[in-house]
Amino acid sequence: MSCTNPTCFFCTMKEPNILIRRAGIKKCFKEMLTISEQERVLILSSLWNIAMTQPEDPEFPSLGIFKCMVTLLDKSISDRAWLLDGQNVYIPYYAVHIVGSYTMNRFEFAEKAVDSGIIPPLLDLMRGKMSWLEQRVAVRALGHLASYDGTFEALAVYEEEVVKLTMGLASSCGEVVYNEFVAGNDANERVKYHKNLITRGVGGLETENRKAEEWASQIQCWSLHLLNCFAIRGRSIDVICNKEFLKELSSMWGGLVNHTSPAGVGLIRILCYTPVGRTRISESKEVIESICNLSRSSDDWQYMAIDCLLLLLHDLNTRYKVLEIASVYLFDLIELRELGERSKIGQKITRALLTDFKNGKSRIKNPEVERILKEIWVFKVDKNKKERLMSDETLEEKRVLVSLIKQQANHSFWLGDIDTAVVKYTEGVKLCPLKLKKERIVLHSNRAQCYLLLNNPDAAISDATRALSISNPVNSHAKSLWRRSQAYYMKGLSKESLMDCLMFINFVTADKKKHAKIPYYAVHMIKKLMDSTWFFASAKSKLSNNGSSSSDPGRSKEELTSDERLMSGKTYISNLL
């Protein structure tokens, strides 16, 4: 049917005359508040789709789309009755998302948005004027504005508040989304417009939960990006280095749904480039141990953890605080060659550990750390010198002898004499020349299996890591990955265990010609780990421990009547405002 509305936005978009078309779009932007709420939402939904697919198209930004979005946001925030009228409740989400999409790649668009007054309403949403759904897109848009030097200063006017709000959002988003959305197992208990925006009306509770996890993870990742924008400019370092926040930061990884985000360790590395950041981080044993665990994992961000530790070791003010913890972990990485674009990592680690040891100036008083440093010196310096003078005949003799010792160790293992097997594998490790990498990988990996059976996960992780460090490429020895995954699971380090298990499965199934199946034991491990590494695992645990969540302490949320559940969903936005 032909449209009879002379100011119809969709008809204007089809206008072949470019001048008439542009004038019509500009007029529509100016008069957005005067049209019906249903038509307004349809237009905003269409603009959202265009902004997502064509974020660098200058047409709408040049015709006043940012001023239009600011007007809509101001109206939504200041006029509760208007917001709750019909479908207007969708307006703030769409408006902010449009702004975020257009400012993602183009500085000139970001500049127009700032000049239009977009920052104050975005901050209102960050303060919680509506819900976590609007906070999600607000922190995304603010992160884009903070990425450009030209628009950063406009946001920095509110620096202290922005940083504190963002830290709070990064820390609490999982708990908020779980409590306010995911924990409502009844469809009627969930806010209707949240459900519609999350799944576009397609899918049931399972789809909504999966999408909610993804979006909650994005809130955290985008919050960390916004904090990065301040930290990388040396701003608010002291505020960000709050002791409790650093602990939380070291455990933020975004889950598997945001594998491209460096998450918490990315911000920690930026903080490590500053004296204040290094000092604060070195004072937290929990943060250092978290970084150390990441440095001995198959996580994509392993190299970032190593970078952090090297920065801390090179600073004399933090070196000795960190060395007592990190030396045990880094000893297993001294043979690392390449991680991504980084080369000779093992050499850099060795030099950092032995900086003052070789000159006899070390202030280390811990005998265990001294032993480790001496062992590194013998391994990397003395043994290398001796082997450079070794003839081919001697090398072959040692190969045969090591093979014989390995056979003896294997025999003891299969007889169930695990202690003797450890002794023989250790003998083989000490005797085996550095050049015989394949033999050394097997010796370390087999000894790791023995330590697992002896219930010594720390020793198993150490041996498996050494095997993986000399494998080619790095972290590619499947058996060592599986053994380290088991050891991490024994220690309760679920994330590290999960990453190793996934890498193990990847290598096992890599050869498509053999049609290899995923081992049943790996599938079982993945199922256990997915529960403990679920983005909402902590929030679920807290909610369970808190017991009742209703106003009556004697009744749990599951005991609410269907009428009460329905009413809680209807009044959600009104209560927030």
PDB file of N, CA and C in Angstrom, residues 62-154:
ATOM      1  N   SER A  62      26.200  13.863   9.495  1.00  0.00           N
ATOM      2  CA  SER A  62      26.228  15.225   8.961  1.00  0.00           C
ATOM      3  C   SER A  62      24.861  15.904   9.004  1.00  0.00           C
ATOM      4  N   LEU A  63      23.808  15.121   9.217  1.00  0.00           N
ATOM      5  CA  LEU A  63      22.443  15.665   9.207  1.00  0.00           C
ATOM      6  C   LEU A  63      21.855  15.841  10.601  1.00  0.00           C
ATOM      7  N   GLY A  64      22.657  15.619  11.627  1.00  0.00           N
ATOM      8  CA  GLY A  64      22.197  15.906  12.984  1.00  0.00           C
ATOM      9  C   GLY A  64      21.711  14.717  13.782  1.00  0.00           C
ATOM     10  N   ILE A  65      22.202  13.508  13.472  1.00  0.00           N
ATOM     11  CA  ILE A  65      21.725  12.332  14.203  1.00  0.00           C
ATOM     12  C   ILE A  65      22.147  12.362  15.665  1.00  0.00           C
ATOM     13  N   PHE A  66      23.325  12.936  15.955  1.00  0.00           N
ATOM     14  CA  PHE A  66      23.794  12.945  17.344  1.00  0.00           C
ATOM     15  C   PHE A  66      22.936  13.874  18.218  1.00  0.00           C
ATOM     16  N   LYS A  67      22.584  15.042  17.674  1.00  0.00           N
ATOM     17  CA  LYS A  67      21.704  15.950  18.437  1.00  0.00           C
ATOM     18  C   LYS A  67      20.351  15.307  18.668  1.00  0.00           C
ATOM     19  N   CYS A  68      19.886  14.562  17.678  1.00  0.00           N
ATOM     20  CA  CYS A  68      18.609  13.858  17.816  1.00  0.00           C
ATOM     21  C   CYS A  68      18.689  12.822  18.938  1.00  0.00           C
ATOM     22  N   MET A  69      19.790  12.066  18.978  1.00  0.00           N
ATOM     23  CA  MET A  69      19.945  11.045  20.007  1.00  0.00           C
ATOM     24  C   MET A  69      20.064  11.674  21.394  1.00  0.00           C
ATOM     25  N   VAL A  70      20.763  12.789  21.487  1.00  0.00           N
ATOM     26  CA  VAL A  70      20.893  13.487  22.773  1.00  0.00           C
ATOM     27  C   VAL A  70      19.522  13.954  23.262  1.00  0.00           C
ATOM     28  N   THR A  71      18.710  14.494  22.356  1.00  0.00           N
ATOM     29  CA  THR A  71      17.365  14.943  22.712  1.00  0.00           C
ATOM     30  C   THR A  71      16.517  13.787  23.244  1.00  0.00           C
ATOM     31  N   LEU A  72      16.596  12.648  22.569  1.00  0.00           N
ATOM     32  CA  LEU A  72      15.835  11.480  22.995  1.00  0.00           C
ATOM     33  C   LEU A  72      16.312  10.970  24.356  1.00  0.00           C
ATOM     34  N   LEU A  73      17.615  10.965  24.558  1.00  0.00           N
ATOM     35  CA  LEU A  73      18.161  10.492  25.839  1.00  0.00           C
ATOM     36  C   LEU A  73      17.771  11.429  26.980  1.00  0.00           C
ATOM     37  N   ASP A  74      17.882  12.723  26.731  1.00  0.00           N
ATOM     38  CA  ASP A  74      17.492  13.696  27.768  1.00  0.00           C
ATOM     39  C   ASP A  74      16.025  13.521  28.148  1.00  0.00           C
ATOM     40  N   LYS A  75      15.179  13.318  27.152  1.00  0.00           N
ATOM     41  CA  LYS A  75      13.750  13.126  27.408  1.00  0.00           C
ATOM     42  C   LYS A  75      13.506  11.834  28.198  1.00  0.00           C
ATOM     43  N   SER A  76      14.215  10.772  27.834  1.00  0.00           N
ATOM     44  CA  SER A  76      14.049   9.480  28.500  1.00  0.00           C
ATOM     45  C   SER A  76      14.447   9.549  29.965  1.00  0.00           C
ATOM     46  N   ILE A  77      15.540  10.275  30.235  1.00  0.00           N
ATOM     47  CA  ILE A  77      16.076  10.336  31.593  1.00  0.00           C
ATOM     48  C   ILE A  77      15.259  11.269  32.489  1.00  0.00           C
ATOM     49  N   SER A  78      14.752  12.347  31.911  1.00  0.00           N
ATOM     50  CA  SER A  78      14.070  13.365  32.724  1.00  0.00           C
ATOM     51  C   SER A  78      12.560  13.152  32.853  1.00  0.00           C
ATOM     52  N   ASP A  79      11.973  12.410  31.924  1.00  0.00           N
ATOM     53  CA  ASP A  79      10.507  12.273  31.908  1.00  0.00           C
ATOM     54  C   ASP A  79      10.119  10.800  32.038  1.00  0.00           C
ATOM     55  N   ARG A  80       9.862  10.365  33.261  1.00  0.00           N
ATOM     56  CA  ARG A  80       9.560   8.964  33.512  1.00  0.00           C
ATOM     57  C   ARG A  80       8.269   8.528  32.819  1.00  0.00           C
ATOM     58  N   ALA A  81       7.277   9.370  32.866  1.00  0.00           N
ATOM     59  CA  ALA A  81       5.986   9.021  32.259  1.00  0.00           C
ATOM     60  C   ALA A  81       6.143   8.790  30.766  1.00  0.00           C
ATOM     61  N   TRP A  82       6.908   9.651  30.126  1.00  0.00           N
ATOM     62  CA  TRP A  82       7.136   9.509  28.679  1.00  0.00           C
ATOM     63  C   TRP A  82       7.881   8.213  28.383  1.00  0.00           C
ATOM     64  N   LEU A  83       8.907   7.909  29.181  1.00  0.00           N
ATOM     65  CA  LEU A  83       9.711   6.708  28.966  1.00  0.00           C
ATOM     66  C   LEU A  83       8.866   5.445  29.070  1.00  0.00           C
ATOM     67  N   LEU A  84       7.942   5.421  30.021  1.00  0.00           N
ATOM     68  CA  LEU A  84       7.140   4.224  30.248  1.00  0.00           C
ATOM     69  C   LEU A  84       5.907   4.159  29.359  1.00  0.00           C
ATOM     70  N   ASP A  85       5.756   5.115  28.438  1.00  0.00           N
ATOM     71  CA  ASP A  85       4.619   5.154  27.526  1.00  0.00           C
ATOM     72  C   ASP A  85       4.897   4.259  26.315  1.00  0.00           C
ATOM     73  N   GLY A  86       4.149   3.176  26.198  1.00  0.00           N
ATOM     74  CA  GLY A  86       4.282   2.302  25.046  1.00  0.00           C
ATOM     75  C   GLY A  86       5.673   1.729  24.898  1.00  0.00           C
ATOM     76  N   GLN A  87       6.243   1.922  23.709  1.00  0.00           N
ATOM     77  CA  GLN A  87       7.537   1.331  23.398  1.00  0.00           C
ATOM     78  C   GLN A  87       8.710   2.306  23.557  1.00  0.00           C
ATOM     79  N   ASN A  88       8.460   3.452  24.169  1.00  0.00           N
ATOM     80  CA  ASN A  88       9.542   4.425  24.370  1.00  0.00           C
ATOM     81  C   ASN A  88      10.687   3.868  25.222  1.00  0.00           C
ATOM     82  N   VAL A  89      10.392   2.820  26.003  1.00  0.00           N
ATOM     83  CA  VAL A  89      11.413   2.255  26.870  1.00  0.00           C
ATOM     84  C   VAL A  89      12.587   1.688  26.065  1.00  0.00           C
ATOM     85  N   TYR A  90      12.351   1.393  24.787  1.00  0.00           N
ATOM     86  CA  TYR A  90      13.427   0.887  23.934  1.00  0.00           C
ATOM     87  C   TYR A  90      14.358   2.011  23.440  1.00  0.00           C
ATOM     88  N   ILE A  91      13.876   3.246  23.491  1.00  0.00           N
ATOM     89  CA  ILE A  91      14.585   4.374  22.886  1.00  0.00           C
ATOM     90  C   ILE A  91      16.006   4.563  23.419  1.00  0.00           C
ATOM     91  N   PRO A  92      16.236   4.603  24.754  1.00  0.00           N
ATOM     92  CA  PRO A  92      17.591   4.859  25.246  1.00  0.00           C
ATOM     93  C   PRO A  92      18.615   3.845  24.747  1.00  0.00           C
ATOM     94  N   TYR A  93      18.236   2.569  24.738  1.00  0.00           N
ATOM     95  CA  TYR A  93      19.177   1.531  24.274  1.00  0.00           C
ATOM     96  C   TYR A  93      19.560   1.768  22.816  1.00  0.00           C
ATOM     97  N   TYR A  94      18.557   1.947  21.962  1.00  0.00           N
ATOM     98  CA  TYR A  94      18.846   2.161  20.545  1.00  0.00           C
ATOM     99  C   TYR A  94      19.657   3.442  20.320  1.00  0.00           C
ATOM    100  N   ALA A  95      19.286   4.502  21.003  1.00  0.00           N
ATOM    101  CA  ALA A  95      19.964   5.789  20.807  1.00  0.00           C
ATOM    102  C   ALA A  95      21.445   5.701  21.154  1.00  0.00           C
ATOM    103  N   VAL A  96      21.756   5.083  22.294  1.00  0.00           N
ATOM    104  CA  VAL A  96      23.166   4.979  22.711  1.00  0.00           C
ATOM    105  C   VAL A  96      23.938   4.025  21.808  1.00  0.00           C
ATOM    106  N   HIS A  97      23.283   2.955  21.408  1.00  0.00           N
ATOM    107  CA  HIS A  97      23.948   2.005  20.513  1.00  0.00           C
ATOM    108  C   HIS A  97      24.300   2.669  19.183  1.00  0.00           C
ATOM    109  N   ILE A  98      23.408   3.501  18.686  1.00  0.00           N
ATOM    110  CA  ILE A  98      23.668   4.229  17.435  1.00  0.00           C
ATOM    111  C   ILE A  98      24.886   5.136  17.588  1.00  0.00           C
ATOM    112  N   VAL A  99      24.938   5.861  18.708  1.00  0.00           N
ATOM    113  CA  VAL A  99      26.079   6.741  18.974  1.00  0.00           C
ATOM    114  C   VAL A  99      27.375   5.925  19.048  1.00  0.00           C
ATOM    115  N   GLY A 100      27.322   4.799  19.770  1.00  0.00           N
ATOM    116  CA  GLY A 100      28.511   3.966  19.915  1.00  0.00           C
ATOM    117  C   GLY A 100      29.008   3.409  18.594  1.00  0.00           C
ATOM    118  N   SER A 101      28.087   3.043  17.716  1.00  0.00           N
ATOM    119  CA  SER A 101      28.493   2.471  16.425  1.00  0.00           C
ATOM    120  C   SER A 101      29.141   3.523  15.515  1.00  0.00           C
ATOM    121  N   TYR A 102      28.562   4.720  15.486  1.00  0.00           N
ATOM    122  CA  TYR A 102      29.118   5.757  14.618  1.00  0.00           C
ATOM    123  C   TYR A 102      30.452   6.307  15.139  1.00  0.00           C
ATOM    124  N   THR A 103      30.684   6.243  16.433  1.00  0.00           N
ATOM    125  CA  THR A 103      31.937   6.800  16.989  1.00  0.00           C
ATOM    126  C   THR A 103      33.028   5.746  17.109  1.00  0.00           C
ATOM    127  N   MET A 104      32.773   4.560  16.643  1.00  0.00           N
ATOM    128  CA  MET A 104      33.701   3.447  16.813  1.00  0.00           C
ATOM    129  C   MET A 104      34.997   3.625  16.019  1.00  0.00           C
ATOM    130  N   ASN A 105      34.894   4.120  14.794  1.00  0.00           N
ATOM    131  CA  ASN A 105      36.065   4.176  13.920  1.00  0.00           C
ATOM    132  C   ASN A 105      36.442   5.569  13.429  1.00  0.00           C
ATOM    133  N   ARG A 106      35.566   6.537  13.564  1.00  0.00           N
ATOM    134  CA  ARG A 106      35.811   7.855  12.961  1.00  0.00           C
ATOM    135  C   ARG A 106      35.883   8.946  14.032  1.00  0.00           C
ATOM    136  N   PHE A 107      37.048   9.588  14.124  1.00  0.00           N
ATOM    137  CA  PHE A 107      37.232  10.652  15.105  1.00  0.00           C
ATOM    138  C   PHE A 107      36.281  11.819  14.850  1.00  0.00           C
ATOM    139  N   GLU A 108      36.080  12.158  13.567  1.00  0.00           N
ATOM    140  CA  GLU A 108      35.227  13.305  13.269  1.00  0.00           C
ATOM    141  C   GLU A 108      33.792  13.074  13.729  1.00  0.00           C
ATOM    142  N   PHE A 109      33.344  11.805  13.705  1.00  0.00           N
ATOM    143  CA  PHE A 109      32.003  11.498  14.211  1.00  0.00           C
ATOM    144  C   PHE A 109      31.985  11.624  15.739  1.00  0.00           C
ATOM    145  N   ALA A 110      33.047  11.151  16.378  1.00  0.00           N
ATOM    146  CA  ALA A 110      33.143  11.252  17.837  1.00  0.00           C
ATOM    147  C   ALA A 110      33.136  12.716  18.268  1.00  0.00           C
ATOM    148  N   GLU A 111      33.811  13.559  17.501  1.00  0.00           N
ATOM    149  CA  GLU A 111      33.866  14.985  17.804  1.00  0.00           C
ATOM    150  C   GLU A 111      32.479  15.617  17.690  1.00  0.00           C
ATOM    151  N   LYS A 112      31.742  15.229  16.653  1.00  0.00           N
ATOM    152  CA  LYS A 112      30.376  15.746  16.482  1.00  0.00           C
ATOM    153  C   LYS A 112      29.486  15.307  17.646  1.00  0.00           C
ATOM    154  N   ALA A 113      29.664  14.054  18.080  1.00  0.00           N
ATOM    155  CA  ALA A 113      28.847  13.535  19.172  1.00  0.00           C
ATOM    156  C   ALA A 113      29.104  14.307  20.466  1.00  0.00           C
ATOM    157  N   VAL A 114      30.384  14.573  20.750  1.00  0.00           N
ATOM    158  CA  VAL A 114      30.740  15.330  21.948  1.00  0.00           C
ATOM    159  C   VAL A 114      30.190  16.754  21.864  1.00  0.00           C
ATOM    160  N   ASP A 115      30.338  17.390  20.702  1.00  0.00           N
ATOM    161  CA  ASP A 115      29.823  18.748  20.511  1.00  0.00           C
ATOM    162  C   ASP A 115      28.305  18.808  20.647  1.00  0.00           C
ATOM    163  N   SER A 116      27.638  17.689  20.375  1.00  0.00           N
ATOM    164  CA  SER A 116      26.172  17.640  20.489  1.00  0.00           C
ATOM    165  C   SER A 116      25.713  17.467  21.931  1.00  0.00           C
ATOM    166  N   GLY A 117      26.668  17.242  22.849  1.00  0.00           N
ATOM    167  CA  GLY A 117      26.324  17.097  24.267  1.00  0.00           C
ATOM    168  C   GLY A 117      26.007  15.683  24.702  1.00  0.00           C
ATOM    169  N   ILE A 118      26.662  14.691  24.081  1.00  0.00           N
ATOM    170  CA  ILE A 118      26.319  13.299  24.359  1.00  0.00           C
ATOM    171  C   ILE A 118      26.851  12.811  25.700  1.00  0.00           C
ATOM    172  N   ILE A 119      27.923  13.407  26.220  1.00  0.00           N
ATOM    173  CA  ILE A 119      28.563  12.861  27.427  1.00  0.00           C
ATOM    174  C   ILE A 119      27.660  12.894  28.661  1.00  0.00           C
ATOM    175  N   PRO A 120      26.990  14.009  28.991  1.00  0.00           N
ATOM    176  CA  PRO A 120      26.144  14.019  30.210  1.00  0.00           C
ATOM    177  C   PRO A 120      25.079  12.927  30.257  1.00  0.00           C
ATOM    178  N   PRO A 121      24.290  12.706  29.177  1.00  0.00           N
ATOM    179  CA  PRO A 121      23.301  11.620  29.274  1.00  0.00           C
ATOM    180  C   PRO A 121      23.943  10.236  29.364  1.00  0.00           C
ATOM    181  N   LEU A 122      25.086  10.055  28.721  1.00  0.00           N
ATOM    182  CA  LEU A 122      25.779   8.773  28.846  1.00  0.00           C
ATOM    183  C   LEU A 122      26.207   8.526  30.287  1.00  0.00           C
ATOM    184  N   LEU A 123      26.675   9.568  30.946  1.00  0.00           N
ATOM    185  CA  LEU A 123      27.071   9.441  32.345  1.00  0.00           C
ATOM    186  C   LEU A 123      25.865   9.148  33.237  1.00  0.00           C
ATOM    187  N   ASP A 124      24.724   9.745  32.917  1.00  0.00           N
ATOM    188  CA  ASP A 124      23.513   9.449  33.679  1.00  0.00           C
ATOM    189  C   ASP A 124      23.170   7.960  33.602  1.00  0.00           C
ATOM    190  N   LEU A 125      23.325   7.382  32.422  1.00  0.00           N
ATOM    191  CA  LEU A 125      23.048   5.954  32.265  1.00  0.00           C
ATOM    192  C   LEU A 125      24.089   5.116  32.997  1.00  0.00           C
ATOM    193  N   MET A 126      25.340   5.565  32.968  1.00  0.00           N
ATOM    194  CA  MET A 126      26.393   4.868  33.709  1.00  0.00           C
ATOM    195  C   MET A 126      26.106   4.888  35.214  1.00  0.00           C
ATOM    196  N   ARG A 127      25.489   5.946  35.680  1.00  0.00           N
ATOM    197  CA  ARG A 127      25.155   6.067  37.111  1.00  0.00           C
ATOM    198  C   ARG A 127      24.014   5.138  37.508  1.00  0.00           C
ATOM    199  N   GLY A 128      23.380   4.509  36.531  1.00  0.00           N
ATOM    200  CA  GLY A 128      22.306   3.572  36.836  1.00  0.00           C
ATOM    201  C   GLY A 128      20.925   4.166  36.745  1.00  0.00           C
ATOM    202  N   LYS A 129      20.743   5.222  35.937  1.00  0.00           N
ATOM    203  CA  LYS A 129      19.432   5.848  35.800  1.00  0.00           C
ATOM    204  C   LYS A 129      18.393   4.878  35.237  1.00  0.00           C
ATOM    205  N   MET A 130      18.884   3.905  34.456  1.00  0.00           N
ATOM    206  CA  MET A 130      17.940   2.899  33.958  1.00  0.00           C
ATOM    207  C   MET A 130      18.389   1.520  34.417  1.00  0.00           C
ATOM    208  N   SER A 131      18.974   0.722  33.541  1.00  0.00           N
ATOM    209  CA  SER A 131      19.346  -0.635  33.936  1.00  0.00           C
ATOM    210  C   SER A 131      20.693  -1.012  33.336  1.00  0.00           C
ATOM    211  N   TRP A 132      21.118  -2.251  33.626  1.00  0.00           N
ATOM    212  CA  TRP A 132      22.401  -2.739  33.123  1.00  0.00           C
ATOM    213  C   TRP A 132      22.428  -2.786  31.603  1.00  0.00           C
ATOM    214  N   LEU A 133      21.267  -2.926  30.981  1.00  0.00           N
ATOM    215  CA  LEU A 133      21.208  -3.002  29.523  1.00  0.00           C
ATOM    216  C   LEU A 133      21.672  -1.684  28.897  1.00  0.00           C
ATOM    217  N   GLU A 134      21.247  -0.560  29.483  1.00  0.00           N
ATOM    218  CA  GLU A 134      21.665   0.750  28.987  1.00  0.00           C
ATOM    219  C   GLU A 134      23.105   1.066  29.415  1.00  0.00           C
ATOM    220  N   GLN A 135      23.514   0.550  30.581  1.00  0.00           N
ATOM    221  CA  GLN A 135      24.902   0.725  31.009  1.00  0.00           C
ATOM    222  C   GLN A 135      25.857   0.054  30.028  1.00  0.00           C
ATOM    223  N   ARG A 136      25.433  -1.090  29.519  1.00  0.00           N
ATOM    224  CA  ARG A 136      26.270  -1.826  28.569  1.00  0.00           C
ATOM    225  C   ARG A 136      26.617  -0.975  27.358  1.00  0.00           C
ATOM    226  N   VAL A 137      25.619  -0.344  26.739  1.00  0.00           N
ATOM    227  CA  VAL A 137      25.890   0.432  25.531  1.00  0.00           C
ATOM    228  C   VAL A 137      26.512   1.792  25.871  1.00  0.00           C
ATOM    229  N   ALA A 138      26.242   2.296  27.096  1.00  0.00           N
ATOM    230  CA  ALA A 138      26.830   3.576  27.499  1.00  0.00           C
ATOM    231  C   ALA A 138      28.326   3.452  27.695  1.00  0.00           C
ATOM    232  N   VAL A 139      28.777   2.367  28.339  1.00  0.00           N
ATOM    233  CA  VAL A 139      30.215   2.201  28.569  1.00  0.00           C
ATOM    234  C   VAL A 139      30.938   1.919  27.247  1.00  0.00           C
ATOM    235  N   ARG A 140      30.230   1.276  26.323  1.00  0.00           N
ATOM    236  CA  ARG A 140      30.811   1.051  24.989  1.00  0.00           C
ATOM    237  C   ARG A 140      31.028   2.375  24.275  1.00  0.00           C
ATOM    238  N   ALA A 141      30.012   3.242  24.279  1.00  0.00           N
ATOM    239  CA  ALA A 141      30.110   4.540  23.596  1.00  0.00           C
ATOM    240  C   ALA A 141      31.171   5.425  24.251  1.00  0.00           C
ATOM    241  N   LEU A 142      31.202   5.449  25.582  1.00  0.00           N
ATOM    242  CA  LEU A 142      32.210   6.260  26.283  1.00  0.00           C
ATOM    243  C   LEU A 142      33.613   5.752  26.001  1.00  0.00           C
ATOM    244  N   GLY A 143      33.754   4.446  25.869  1.00  0.00           N
ATOM    245  CA  GLY A 143      35.058   3.876  25.535  1.00  0.00           C
ATOM    246  C   GLY A 143      35.548   4.329  24.173  1.00  0.00           C
ATOM    247  N   HIS A 144      34.620   4.452  23.210  1.00  0.00           N
ATOM    248  CA  HIS A 144      35.007   4.938  21.883  1.00  0.00           C
ATOM    249  C   HIS A 144      35.407   6.414  21.942  1.00  0.00           C
ATOM    250  N   LEU A 145      34.674   7.221  22.704  1.00  0.00           N
ATOM    251  CA  LEU A 145      35.006   8.646  22.828  1.00  0.00           C
ATOM    252  C   LEU A 145      36.354   8.828  23.525  1.00  0.00           C
ATOM    253  N   ALA A 146      36.653   7.949  24.491  1.00  0.00           N
ATOM    254  CA  ALA A 146      37.916   8.052  25.228  1.00  0.00           C
ATOM    255  C   ALA A 146      39.108   7.561  24.422  1.00  0.00           C
ATOM    256  N   SER A 147      38.849   6.861  23.315  1.00  0.00           N
ATOM    257  CA  SER A 147      39.949   6.301  22.513  1.00  0.00           C
ATOM    258  C   SER A 147      40.698   7.363  21.720  1.00  0.00           C
ATOM    259  N   TYR A 148      40.040   8.479  21.435  1.00  0.00           N
ATOM    260  CA  TYR A 148      40.653   9.531  20.619  1.00  0.00           C
ATOM    261  C   TYR A 148      41.178  10.651  21.525  1.00  0.00           C
ATOM    262  N   ASP A 149      42.389  11.099  21.258  1.00  0.00           N
ATOM    263  CA  ASP A 149      42.964  12.192  22.059  1.00  0.00           C
ATOM    264  C   ASP A 149      42.088  13.439  21.996  1.00  0.00           C
ATOM    265  N   GLY A 150      41.481  13.684  20.835  1.00  0.00           N
ATOM    266  CA  GLY A 150      40.697  14.904  20.640  1.00  0.00           C
ATOM    267  C   GLY A 150      39.416  14.947  21.444  1.00  0.00           C
ATOM    268  N   THR A 151      38.845  13.797  21.768  1.00  0.00           N
ATOM    269  CA  THR A 151      37.597  13.768  22.542  1.00  0.00           C
ATOM    270  C   THR A 151      37.812  13.262  23.966  1.00  0.00           C
ATOM    271  N   PHE A 152      38.997  12.734  24.239  1.00  0.00           N
ATOM    272  CA  PHE A 152      39.268  12.219  25.583  1.00  0.00           C
ATOM    273  C   PHE A 152      39.147  13.312  26.641  1.00  0.00           C
ATOM    274  N   GLU A 153      39.680  14.487  26.337  1.00  0.00           N
ATOM    275  CA  GLU A 153      39.696  15.560  27.336  1.00  0.00           C
ATOM    276  C   GLU A 153      38.292  15.989  27.743  1.00  0.00           C
ATOM    277  N   ALA A 154      37.340  15.915  26.814  1.00  0.00           N
ATOM    278  CA  ALA A 154      35.960  16.273  27.154  1.00  0.00           C
ATOM    279  C   ALA A 154      35.404  15.298  28.190  1.00  0.00           C
TER     280      ALA A 154
END
